[in-house]
XYZ file of C-alpha atoms in Angstrom:
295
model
C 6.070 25.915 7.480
C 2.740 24.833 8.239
C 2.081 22.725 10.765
C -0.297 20.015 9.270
C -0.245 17.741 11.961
C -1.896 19.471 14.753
C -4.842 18.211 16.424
C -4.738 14.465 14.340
C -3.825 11.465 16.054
C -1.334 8.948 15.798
C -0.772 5.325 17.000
C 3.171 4.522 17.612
C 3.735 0.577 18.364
C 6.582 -0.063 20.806
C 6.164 3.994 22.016
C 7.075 3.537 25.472
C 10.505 4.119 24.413
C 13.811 3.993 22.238
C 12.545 5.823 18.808
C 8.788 5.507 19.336
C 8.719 7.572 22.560
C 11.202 9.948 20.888
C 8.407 10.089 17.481
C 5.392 10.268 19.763
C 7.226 13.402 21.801
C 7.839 15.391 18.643
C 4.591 14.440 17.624
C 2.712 15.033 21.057
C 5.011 18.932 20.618
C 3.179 19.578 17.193
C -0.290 18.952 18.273
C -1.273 15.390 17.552
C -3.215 13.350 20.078
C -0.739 10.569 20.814
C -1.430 6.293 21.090
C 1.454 4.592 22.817
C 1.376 0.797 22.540
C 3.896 -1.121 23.634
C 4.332 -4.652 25.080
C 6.401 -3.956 28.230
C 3.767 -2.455 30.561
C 5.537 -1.137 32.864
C 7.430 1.317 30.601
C 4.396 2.126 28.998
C 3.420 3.225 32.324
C 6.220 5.286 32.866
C 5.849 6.845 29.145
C 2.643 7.613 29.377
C 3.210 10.398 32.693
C 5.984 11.617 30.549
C 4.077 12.648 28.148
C 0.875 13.909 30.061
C 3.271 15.666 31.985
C 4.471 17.420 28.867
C 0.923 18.448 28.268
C 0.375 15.486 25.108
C -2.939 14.338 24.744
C -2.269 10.691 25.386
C -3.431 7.078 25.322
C -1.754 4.158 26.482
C -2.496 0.434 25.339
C -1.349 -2.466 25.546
C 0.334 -4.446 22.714
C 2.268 -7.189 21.035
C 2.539 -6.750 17.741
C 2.567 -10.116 16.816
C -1.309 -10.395 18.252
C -3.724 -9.403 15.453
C -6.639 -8.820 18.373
C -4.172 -6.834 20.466
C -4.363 -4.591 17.379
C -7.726 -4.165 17.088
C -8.344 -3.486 20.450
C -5.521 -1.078 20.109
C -8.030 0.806 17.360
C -10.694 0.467 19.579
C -9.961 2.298 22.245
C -8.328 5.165 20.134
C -11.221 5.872 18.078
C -12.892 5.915 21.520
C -11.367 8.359 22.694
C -10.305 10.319 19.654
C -11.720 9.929 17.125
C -10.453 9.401 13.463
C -6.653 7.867 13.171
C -4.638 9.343 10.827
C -0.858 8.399 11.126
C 0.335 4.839 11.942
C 3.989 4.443 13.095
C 4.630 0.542 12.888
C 7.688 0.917 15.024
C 7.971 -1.685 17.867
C 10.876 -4.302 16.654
C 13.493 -6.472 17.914
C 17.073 -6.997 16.982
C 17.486 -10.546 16.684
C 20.570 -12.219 17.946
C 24.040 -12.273 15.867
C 25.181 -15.535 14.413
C 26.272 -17.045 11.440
C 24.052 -18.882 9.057
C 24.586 -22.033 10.789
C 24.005 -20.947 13.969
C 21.380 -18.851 13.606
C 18.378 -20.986 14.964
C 15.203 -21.067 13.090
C 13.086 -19.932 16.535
C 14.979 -16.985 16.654
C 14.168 -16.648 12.775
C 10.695 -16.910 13.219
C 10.555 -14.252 16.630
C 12.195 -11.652 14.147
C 10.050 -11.919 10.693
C 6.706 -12.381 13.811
C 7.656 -8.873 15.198
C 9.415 -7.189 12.832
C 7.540 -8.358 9.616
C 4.137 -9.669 10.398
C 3.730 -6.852 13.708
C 3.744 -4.524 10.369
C 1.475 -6.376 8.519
C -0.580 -6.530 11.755
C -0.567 -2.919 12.234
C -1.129 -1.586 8.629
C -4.368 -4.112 8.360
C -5.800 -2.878 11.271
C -5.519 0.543 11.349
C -5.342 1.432 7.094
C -8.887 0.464 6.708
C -9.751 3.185 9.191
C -8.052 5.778 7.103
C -9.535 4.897 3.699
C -12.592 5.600 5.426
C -12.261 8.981 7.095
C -11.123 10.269 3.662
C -8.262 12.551 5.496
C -5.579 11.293 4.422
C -2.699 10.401 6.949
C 0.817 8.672 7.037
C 2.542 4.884 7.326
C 5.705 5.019 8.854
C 7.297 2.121 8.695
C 10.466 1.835 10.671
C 13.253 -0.312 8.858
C 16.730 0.137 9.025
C 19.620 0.714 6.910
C 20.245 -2.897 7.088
C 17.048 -3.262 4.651
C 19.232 -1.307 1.957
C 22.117 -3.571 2.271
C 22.471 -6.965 4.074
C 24.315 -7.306 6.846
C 26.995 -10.406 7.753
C 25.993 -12.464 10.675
C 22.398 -10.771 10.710
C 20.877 -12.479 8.433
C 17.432 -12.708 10.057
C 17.248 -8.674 11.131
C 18.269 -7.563 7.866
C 15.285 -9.693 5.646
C 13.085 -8.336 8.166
C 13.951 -4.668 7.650
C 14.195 -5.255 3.505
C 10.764 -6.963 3.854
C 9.670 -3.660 5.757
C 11.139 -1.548 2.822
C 9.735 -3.561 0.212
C 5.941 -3.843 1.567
C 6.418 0.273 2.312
C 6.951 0.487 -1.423
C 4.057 -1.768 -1.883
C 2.166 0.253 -0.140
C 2.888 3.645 -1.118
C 1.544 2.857 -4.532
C -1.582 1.216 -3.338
C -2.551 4.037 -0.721
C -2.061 6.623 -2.628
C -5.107 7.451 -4.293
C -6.233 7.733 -0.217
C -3.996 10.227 0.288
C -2.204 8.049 2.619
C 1.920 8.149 2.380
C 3.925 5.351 3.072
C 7.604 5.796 4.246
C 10.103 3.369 5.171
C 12.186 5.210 7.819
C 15.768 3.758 7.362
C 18.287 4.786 10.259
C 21.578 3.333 10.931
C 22.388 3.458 14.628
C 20.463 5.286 16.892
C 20.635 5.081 20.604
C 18.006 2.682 21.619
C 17.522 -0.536 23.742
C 17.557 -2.891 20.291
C 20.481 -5.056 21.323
C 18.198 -6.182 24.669
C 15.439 -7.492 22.434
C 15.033 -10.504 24.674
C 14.073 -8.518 27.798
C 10.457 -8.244 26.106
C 10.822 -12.262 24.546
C 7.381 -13.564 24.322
C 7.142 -16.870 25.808
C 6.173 -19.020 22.234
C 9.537 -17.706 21.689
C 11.588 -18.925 24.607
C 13.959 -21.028 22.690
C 15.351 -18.053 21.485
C 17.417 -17.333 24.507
C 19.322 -20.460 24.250
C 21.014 -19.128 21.112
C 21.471 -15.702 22.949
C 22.983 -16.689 25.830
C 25.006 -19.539 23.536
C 28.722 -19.090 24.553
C 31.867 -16.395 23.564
C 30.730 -15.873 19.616
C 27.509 -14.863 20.445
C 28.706 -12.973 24.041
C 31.326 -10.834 20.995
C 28.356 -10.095 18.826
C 26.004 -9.241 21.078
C 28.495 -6.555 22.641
C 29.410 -4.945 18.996
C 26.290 -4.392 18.898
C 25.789 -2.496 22.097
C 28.635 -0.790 21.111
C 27.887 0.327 17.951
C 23.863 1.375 19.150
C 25.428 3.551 21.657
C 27.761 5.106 19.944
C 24.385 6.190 17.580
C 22.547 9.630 17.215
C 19.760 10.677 19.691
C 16.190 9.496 18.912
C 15.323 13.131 19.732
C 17.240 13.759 16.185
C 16.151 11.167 14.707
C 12.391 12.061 15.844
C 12.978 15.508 13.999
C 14.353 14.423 11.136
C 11.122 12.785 10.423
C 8.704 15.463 11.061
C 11.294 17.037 8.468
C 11.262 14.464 5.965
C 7.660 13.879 6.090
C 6.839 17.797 5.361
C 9.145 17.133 2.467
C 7.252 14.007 1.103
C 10.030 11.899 1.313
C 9.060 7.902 0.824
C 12.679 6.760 2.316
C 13.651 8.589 5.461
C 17.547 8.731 6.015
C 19.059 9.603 8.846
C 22.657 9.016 8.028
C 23.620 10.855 4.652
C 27.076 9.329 5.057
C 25.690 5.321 4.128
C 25.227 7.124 0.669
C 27.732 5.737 -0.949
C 27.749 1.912 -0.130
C 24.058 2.170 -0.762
C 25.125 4.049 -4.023
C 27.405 1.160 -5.053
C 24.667 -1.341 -4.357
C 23.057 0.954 -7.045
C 25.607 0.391 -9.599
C 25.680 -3.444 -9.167
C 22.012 -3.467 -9.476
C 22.684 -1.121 -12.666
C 25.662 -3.684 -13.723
C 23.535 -6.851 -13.592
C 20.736 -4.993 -16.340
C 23.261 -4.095 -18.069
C 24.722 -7.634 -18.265
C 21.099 -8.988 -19.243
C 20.727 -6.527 -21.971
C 23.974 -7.894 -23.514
C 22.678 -11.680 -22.940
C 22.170 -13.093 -26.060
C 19.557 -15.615 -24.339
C 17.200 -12.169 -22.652
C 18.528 -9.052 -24.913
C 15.330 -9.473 -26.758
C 13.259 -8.297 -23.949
C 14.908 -5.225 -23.389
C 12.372 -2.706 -25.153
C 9.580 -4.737 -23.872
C 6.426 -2.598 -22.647
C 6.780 -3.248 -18.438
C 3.395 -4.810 -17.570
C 2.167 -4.074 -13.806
C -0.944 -5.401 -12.134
Protein backbone atom coordinates (compact mmCIF):
# COMPACT_ATOMS: atom_id res chain seq x y z
CA UNK A 1 0.00 0.00 0.00
CA UNK A 2 1.16 3.31 -0.71
CA UNK A 3 2.53 5.27 1.65
CA UNK A 4 0.78 8.74 1.28
CA UNK A 5 1.99 10.25 4.22
CA UNK A 6 5.61 10.60 3.73
CA UNK A 7 7.34 13.78 3.84
CA UNK A 8 3.87 15.92 5.16
CA UNK A 9 3.68 17.16 8.50
CA UNK A 10 1.56 16.76 11.33
CA UNK A 11 0.76 18.64 14.61
CA UNK A 12 -0.29 16.09 17.60
CA UNK A 13 -1.61 18.14 20.84
CA UNK A 14 -0.72 16.44 24.12
CA UNK A 15 2.25 14.31 21.96
CA UNK A 16 4.67 14.06 24.62
CA UNK A 17 3.00 10.96 25.54
CA UNK A 18 0.11 8.34 26.24
CA UNK A 19 -1.55 8.02 22.52
CA UNK A 20 -0.11 11.18 20.96
CA UNK A 21 3.55 10.11 21.35
CA UNK A 22 2.46 6.61 20.28
CA UNK A 23 0.52 8.53 16.82
CA UNK A 24 3.44 10.89 16.30
CA UNK A 25 6.00 7.61 16.40
CA UNK A 26 4.07 5.74 13.75
CA UNK A 27 3.77 8.81 12.04
CA UNK A 28 7.49 10.09 12.50
CA UNK A 29 8.18 5.84 11.02
CA UNK A 30 6.16 6.70 7.75
CA UNK A 31 7.84 9.85 6.84
CA UNK A 32 5.93 12.80 8.20
CA UNK A 33 7.72 15.72 9.81
CA UNK A 34 6.32 15.55 13.34
CA UNK A 35 4.83 18.76 15.85
CA UNK A 36 4.63 17.66 19.44
CA UNK A 37 2.71 20.06 21.68
CA UNK A 38 1.99 19.34 24.87
CA UNK A 39 1.48 21.27 28.15
CA UNK A 40 3.80 19.39 30.54
CA UNK A 41 7.24 20.63 29.41
CA UNK A 42 9.22 18.55 30.78
CA UNK A 43 7.86 15.42 29.02
CA UNK A 44 7.80 17.21 25.98
CA UNK A 45 11.39 17.46 26.55
CA UNK A 46 11.92 14.02 27.05
CA UNK A 47 9.62 13.15 23.83
CA UNK A 48 11.13 15.18 21.72
CA UNK A 49 15.00 13.18 22.04
CA UNK A 50 12.91 10.14 21.61
CA UNK A 51 11.94 10.87 18.61
CA UNK A 52 15.09 12.68 17.10
CA UNK A 53 16.77 9.82 18.32
CA UNK A 54 14.58 7.63 16.17
CA UNK A 55 15.63 9.73 13.25
CA UNK A 56 11.80 11.84 13.13
CA UNK A 57 11.99 15.12 11.86
CA UNK A 58 10.68 16.90 14.91
CA UNK A 59 9.34 20.06 16.55
CA UNK A 60 8.49 20.62 19.96
CA UNK A 61 6.07 23.46 21.32
CA UNK A 62 4.59 24.38 23.91
CA UNK A 63 0.80 24.15 24.56
CA UNK A 64 -2.43 24.26 26.45
CA UNK A 65 -5.08 23.60 24.53
CA UNK A 66 -7.38 25.63 26.20
CA UNK A 67 -5.13 28.90 25.04
CA UNK A 68 -6.29 30.03 21.58
CA UNK A 69 -2.69 32.09 21.20
CA UNK A 70 -0.79 29.04 22.41
CA UNK A 71 -2.30 27.63 19.20
CA UNK A 72 -1.33 29.98 16.93
CA UNK A 73 1.98 30.22 17.99
CA UNK A 74 1.92 26.49 17.80
CA UNK A 75 1.24 27.14 13.74
CA UNK A 76 3.76 29.55 13.71
CA UNK A 77 6.59 27.97 14.38
CA UNK A 78 5.62 24.81 12.29
CA UNK A 79 5.10 26.52 9.15
CA UNK A 80 8.51 27.98 10.08
CA UNK A 81 10.14 25.32 9.98
CA UNK A 82 8.15 23.12 7.66
CA UNK A 83 6.29 24.34 5.77
CA UNK A 84 2.59 23.49 4.81
CA UNK A 85 0.49 21.46 7.70
CA UNK A 86 -1.42 18.85 6.58
CA UNK A 87 -2.75 16.50 9.41
CA UNK A 88 -4.03 17.82 12.77
CA UNK A 89 -4.36 15.27 15.64
CA UNK A 90 -6.49 17.19 18.38
CA UNK A 91 -5.46 14.67 20.96
CA UNK A 92 -4.34 16.22 24.32
CA UNK A 93 -7.43 15.51 26.92
CA UNK A 94 -8.15 14.88 30.41
CA UNK A 95 -10.26 12.36 32.19
CA UNK A 96 -12.24 14.23 34.53
CA UNK A 97 -12.87 12.93 37.96
CA UNK A 98 -15.70 10.15 38.76
CA UNK A 99 -18.74 11.21 40.68
CA UNK A 100 -22.25 11.14 40.62
CA UNK A 101 -24.40 13.90 39.30
CA UNK A 102 -24.53 15.53 42.54
CA UNK A 103 -21.20 15.47 43.26
CA UNK A 104 -19.75 16.20 40.29
CA UNK A 105 -18.67 19.94 40.76
CA UNK A 106 -19.31 22.38 38.06
CA UNK A 107 -15.26 23.50 38.05
CA UNK A 108 -14.41 20.20 37.26
CA UNK A 109 -17.26 20.42 34.50
CA UNK A 110 -15.95 23.32 33.02
CA UNK A 111 -11.84 21.95 33.09
CA UNK A 112 -13.25 18.92 30.98
CA UNK A 113 -15.61 20.59 28.10
CA UNK A 114 -12.19 23.65 28.27
CA UNK A 115 -9.73 20.80 27.30
CA UNK A 116 -11.49 18.25 25.89
CA UNK A 117 -14.14 20.28 23.88
CA UNK A 118 -13.04 23.79 23.28
CA UNK A 119 -8.87 22.53 23.06
CA UNK A 120 -10.62 20.90 19.77
CA UNK A 121 -12.32 23.73 18.71
CA UNK A 122 -9.05 25.60 19.44
CA UNK A 123 -7.02 23.36 17.40
CA UNK A 124 -9.27 22.79 14.29
CA UNK A 125 -9.65 26.88 13.99
CA UNK A 126 -6.21 27.38 14.00
CA UNK A 127 -4.69 25.04 12.01
CA UNK A 128 -7.91 24.13 9.23
CA UNK A 129 -7.59 27.48 7.71
CA UNK A 130 -4.01 26.59 6.85
CA UNK A 131 -5.11 23.54 4.98
CA UNK A 132 -7.91 25.07 2.89
CA UNK A 133 -5.21 27.11 1.71
CA UNK A 134 -2.39 24.84 0.63
CA UNK A 135 -5.03 22.97 -1.43
CA UNK A 136 -3.33 19.41 -0.34
CA UNK A 137 -5.62 18.04 1.35
CA UNK A 138 -4.78 16.47 4.86
CA UNK A 139 -6.56 14.81 7.92
CA UNK A 140 -8.56 15.83 11.44
CA UNK A 141 -8.18 13.35 13.91
CA UNK A 142 -10.11 13.90 16.54
CA UNK A 143 -9.54 11.71 19.52
CA UNK A 144 -12.88 10.77 21.43
CA UNK A 145 -13.60 7.79 23.13
CA UNK A 146 -15.99 5.06 23.19
CA UNK A 147 -17.67 6.83 25.93
CA UNK A 148 -18.90 9.43 23.10
CA UNK A 149 -20.94 6.37 21.58
CA UNK A 150 -22.58 5.54 24.77
CA UNK A 151 -22.71 7.46 28.11
CA UNK A 152 -21.10 6.38 30.84
CA UNK A 153 -22.56 6.26 34.77
CA UNK A 154 -20.73 8.47 37.13
CA UNK A 155 -18.84 10.23 34.11
CA UNK A 156 -21.06 12.36 33.13
CA UNK A 157 -18.75 15.28 32.29
CA UNK A 158 -15.97 12.97 30.19
CA UNK A 159 -18.52 11.31 28.26
CA UNK A 160 -20.43 14.86 26.79
CA UNK A 161 -17.04 15.86 26.10
CA UNK A 162 -16.08 12.88 23.94
CA UNK A 163 -19.89 12.84 22.20
CA UNK A 164 -19.33 16.60 21.61
CA UNK A 165 -15.90 15.50 19.94
CA UNK A 166 -17.86 12.88 17.80
CA UNK A 167 -20.53 15.10 16.90
CA UNK A 168 -18.36 18.31 15.75
CA UNK A 169 -16.02 15.41 13.78
CA UNK A 170 -19.22 14.67 11.91
CA UNK A 171 -19.74 18.31 11.53
CA UNK A 172 -16.79 18.62 10.15
CA UNK A 173 -16.30 15.90 7.84
CA UNK A 174 -19.11 17.26 5.76
CA UNK A 175 -17.90 20.79 5.76
CA UNK A 176 -14.13 19.92 4.84
CA UNK A 177 -14.71 17.84 2.42
CA UNK A 178 -14.81 19.61 -0.67
CA UNK A 179 -10.92 20.53 0.75
CA UNK A 180 -10.05 17.25 0.65
CA UNK A 181 -9.63 17.33 4.28
CA UNK A 182 -11.04 14.03 6.33
CA UNK A 183 -12.33 14.24 9.59
CA UNK A 184 -12.27 11.15 11.95
CA UNK A 185 -13.35 10.76 15.36
CA UNK A 186 -10.93 8.12 16.76
CA UNK A 187 -13.06 6.20 19.39
CA UNK A 188 -10.94 3.74 21.67
CA UNK A 189 -12.04 2.11 24.76
CA UNK A 190 -9.13 1.59 27.13
CA UNK A 191 -5.82 2.07 26.14
CA UNK A 192 -2.85 2.25 28.38
CA UNK A 193 -2.28 5.85 29.03
CA UNK A 194 -1.81 8.34 31.98
CA UNK A 195 -5.77 9.60 31.63
CA UNK A 196 -6.78 8.72 35.17
CA UNK A 197 -3.79 11.37 36.46
CA UNK A 198 -5.41 14.23 34.58
CA UNK A 199 -4.77 16.53 37.50
CA UNK A 200 -0.96 16.21 37.40
CA UNK A 201 -1.15 18.78 34.34
CA UNK A 202 -4.39 20.91 36.26
CA UNK A 203 -4.12 24.40 35.10
CA UNK A 204 -4.29 26.72 37.89
CA UNK A 205 -7.96 28.63 36.80
CA UNK A 206 -8.85 25.15 37.49
CA UNK A 207 -7.58 24.46 40.97
CA UNK A 208 -10.86 23.82 42.57
CA UNK A 209 -10.95 20.82 40.77
CA UNK A 210 -8.72 18.91 43.07
CA UNK A 211 -10.93 19.35 45.97
CA UNK A 212 -13.48 17.04 44.34
CA UNK A 213 -10.53 14.65 43.39
CA UNK A 214 -9.02 14.23 46.41
CA UNK A 215 -12.84 14.30 48.09
CA UNK A 216 -12.92 11.17 50.38
CA UNK A 217 -13.49 6.99 49.83
CA UNK A 218 -16.22 7.35 46.74
CA UNK A 219 -14.09 9.28 44.79
CA UNK A 220 -10.58 7.35 46.18
CA UNK A 221 -12.97 3.82 44.59
CA UNK A 222 -13.55 5.57 41.32
CA UNK A 223 -10.56 6.99 40.72
CA UNK A 224 -8.79 3.45 41.20
CA UNK A 225 -11.40 1.55 38.70
CA UNK A 226 -10.28 3.64 36.59
CA UNK A 227 -6.59 3.02 36.84
CA UNK A 228 -7.51 -0.32 36.76
CA UNK A 229 -9.43 -0.59 33.93
CA UNK A 230 -6.73 1.96 31.72
CA UNK A 231 -4.12 -0.49 32.54
CA UNK A 232 -5.56 -3.36 31.88
CA UNK A 233 -6.02 -1.52 28.07
CA UNK A 234 -4.22 -2.24 24.67
CA UNK A 235 -0.82 -0.59 23.83
CA UNK A 236 -0.92 2.89 22.22
CA UNK A 237 1.68 1.35 19.86
CA UNK A 238 -1.60 -0.72 18.58
CA UNK A 239 -3.68 1.67 18.84
CA UNK A 240 -1.17 4.11 16.84
CA UNK A 241 -1.34 1.41 13.96
CA UNK A 242 -4.65 0.86 13.84
CA UNK A 243 -5.00 4.37 12.74
CA UNK A 244 -2.52 4.63 10.06
CA UNK A 245 -4.77 1.49 9.06
CA UNK A 246 -8.03 2.99 9.33
CA UNK A 247 -7.09 6.17 7.81
CA UNK A 248 -5.68 4.34 4.46
CA UNK A 249 -9.11 2.80 4.57
CA UNK A 250 -11.09 6.16 4.80
CA UNK A 251 -12.71 5.31 7.77
CA UNK A 252 -14.63 8.53 9.54
CA UNK A 253 -15.00 6.49 13.05
CA UNK A 254 -11.83 4.75 14.11
CA UNK A 255 -12.49 1.65 16.45
CA UNK A 256 -10.18 0.07 18.25
CA UNK A 257 -12.23 -2.42 20.14
CA UNK A 258 -14.52 -4.49 17.66
CA UNK A 259 -15.93 -6.22 20.73
CA UNK A 260 -18.09 -2.69 22.04
CA UNK A 261 -20.04 -3.63 18.76
CA UNK A 262 -22.79 -4.80 20.13
CA UNK A 263 -23.83 -2.40 23.03
CA UNK A 264 -23.12 0.29 20.51
CA UNK A 265 -25.33 -1.88 18.12
CA UNK A 266 -28.19 -1.91 20.65
CA UNK A 267 -27.91 1.82 21.14
CA UNK A 268 -28.63 1.51 17.33
CA UNK A 269 -31.81 -0.26 17.70
CA UNK A 270 -33.20 2.09 20.42
CA UNK A 271 -32.35 4.95 18.27
CA UNK A 272 -34.17 2.80 15.41
CA UNK A 273 -37.12 2.02 18.10
CA UNK A 274 -37.79 5.66 19.03
CA UNK A 275 -38.41 6.55 14.83
CA UNK A 276 -40.22 3.93 14.69
CA UNK A 277 -42.43 4.98 17.65
CA UNK A 278 -42.76 8.60 16.01
CA UNK A 279 -43.82 7.22 12.75
CA UNK A 280 -46.72 5.45 14.56
CA UNK A 281 -47.55 8.85 16.58
CA UNK A 282 -50.65 9.97 15.52
CA UNK A 283 -49.55 13.67 16.64
CA UNK A 284 -45.86 13.45 14.07
CA UNK A 285 -46.76 10.36 11.57
CA UNK A 286 -47.52 13.02 9.10
CA UNK A 287 -44.00 14.05 8.74
CA UNK A 288 -42.64 10.88 7.98
CA UNK A 289 -42.21 11.21 4.03
CA UNK A 290 -41.21 14.72 4.50
CA UNK A 291 -38.25 15.91 2.08
CA UNK A 292 -35.12 16.26 4.97
CA UNK A 293 -34.07 19.92 4.60
CA UNK A 294 -30.21 20.61 5.50
CA UNK A 295 -28.46 23.95 5.56
Amino acid sequence: MSNEFAGKTAIISGGAGGIGFALAEEFGQLGMNIVIADIDQSQLAEAEQKLQDANVQVLACPLDVTNFQQWQDTVAATQAKFGDIHMLVNNAGVGGVPGSIEDTKLETWKWVMDVNVMGVVNGTQAVGPSMKRHGQGGWIINVASMAGMNGVPYSGAYAASKAAVVSMSESWAAELKKYNIAVSALCPAFVQTRIHESLRNLQPEYKEVKEQGTGGKRSANGVNKAKDLVESGIPTSVLAKRVVEALQSGQAYIFTHPNFRAPIAYRSSLLDAAFADAENSPIVSHLKDDEIKML
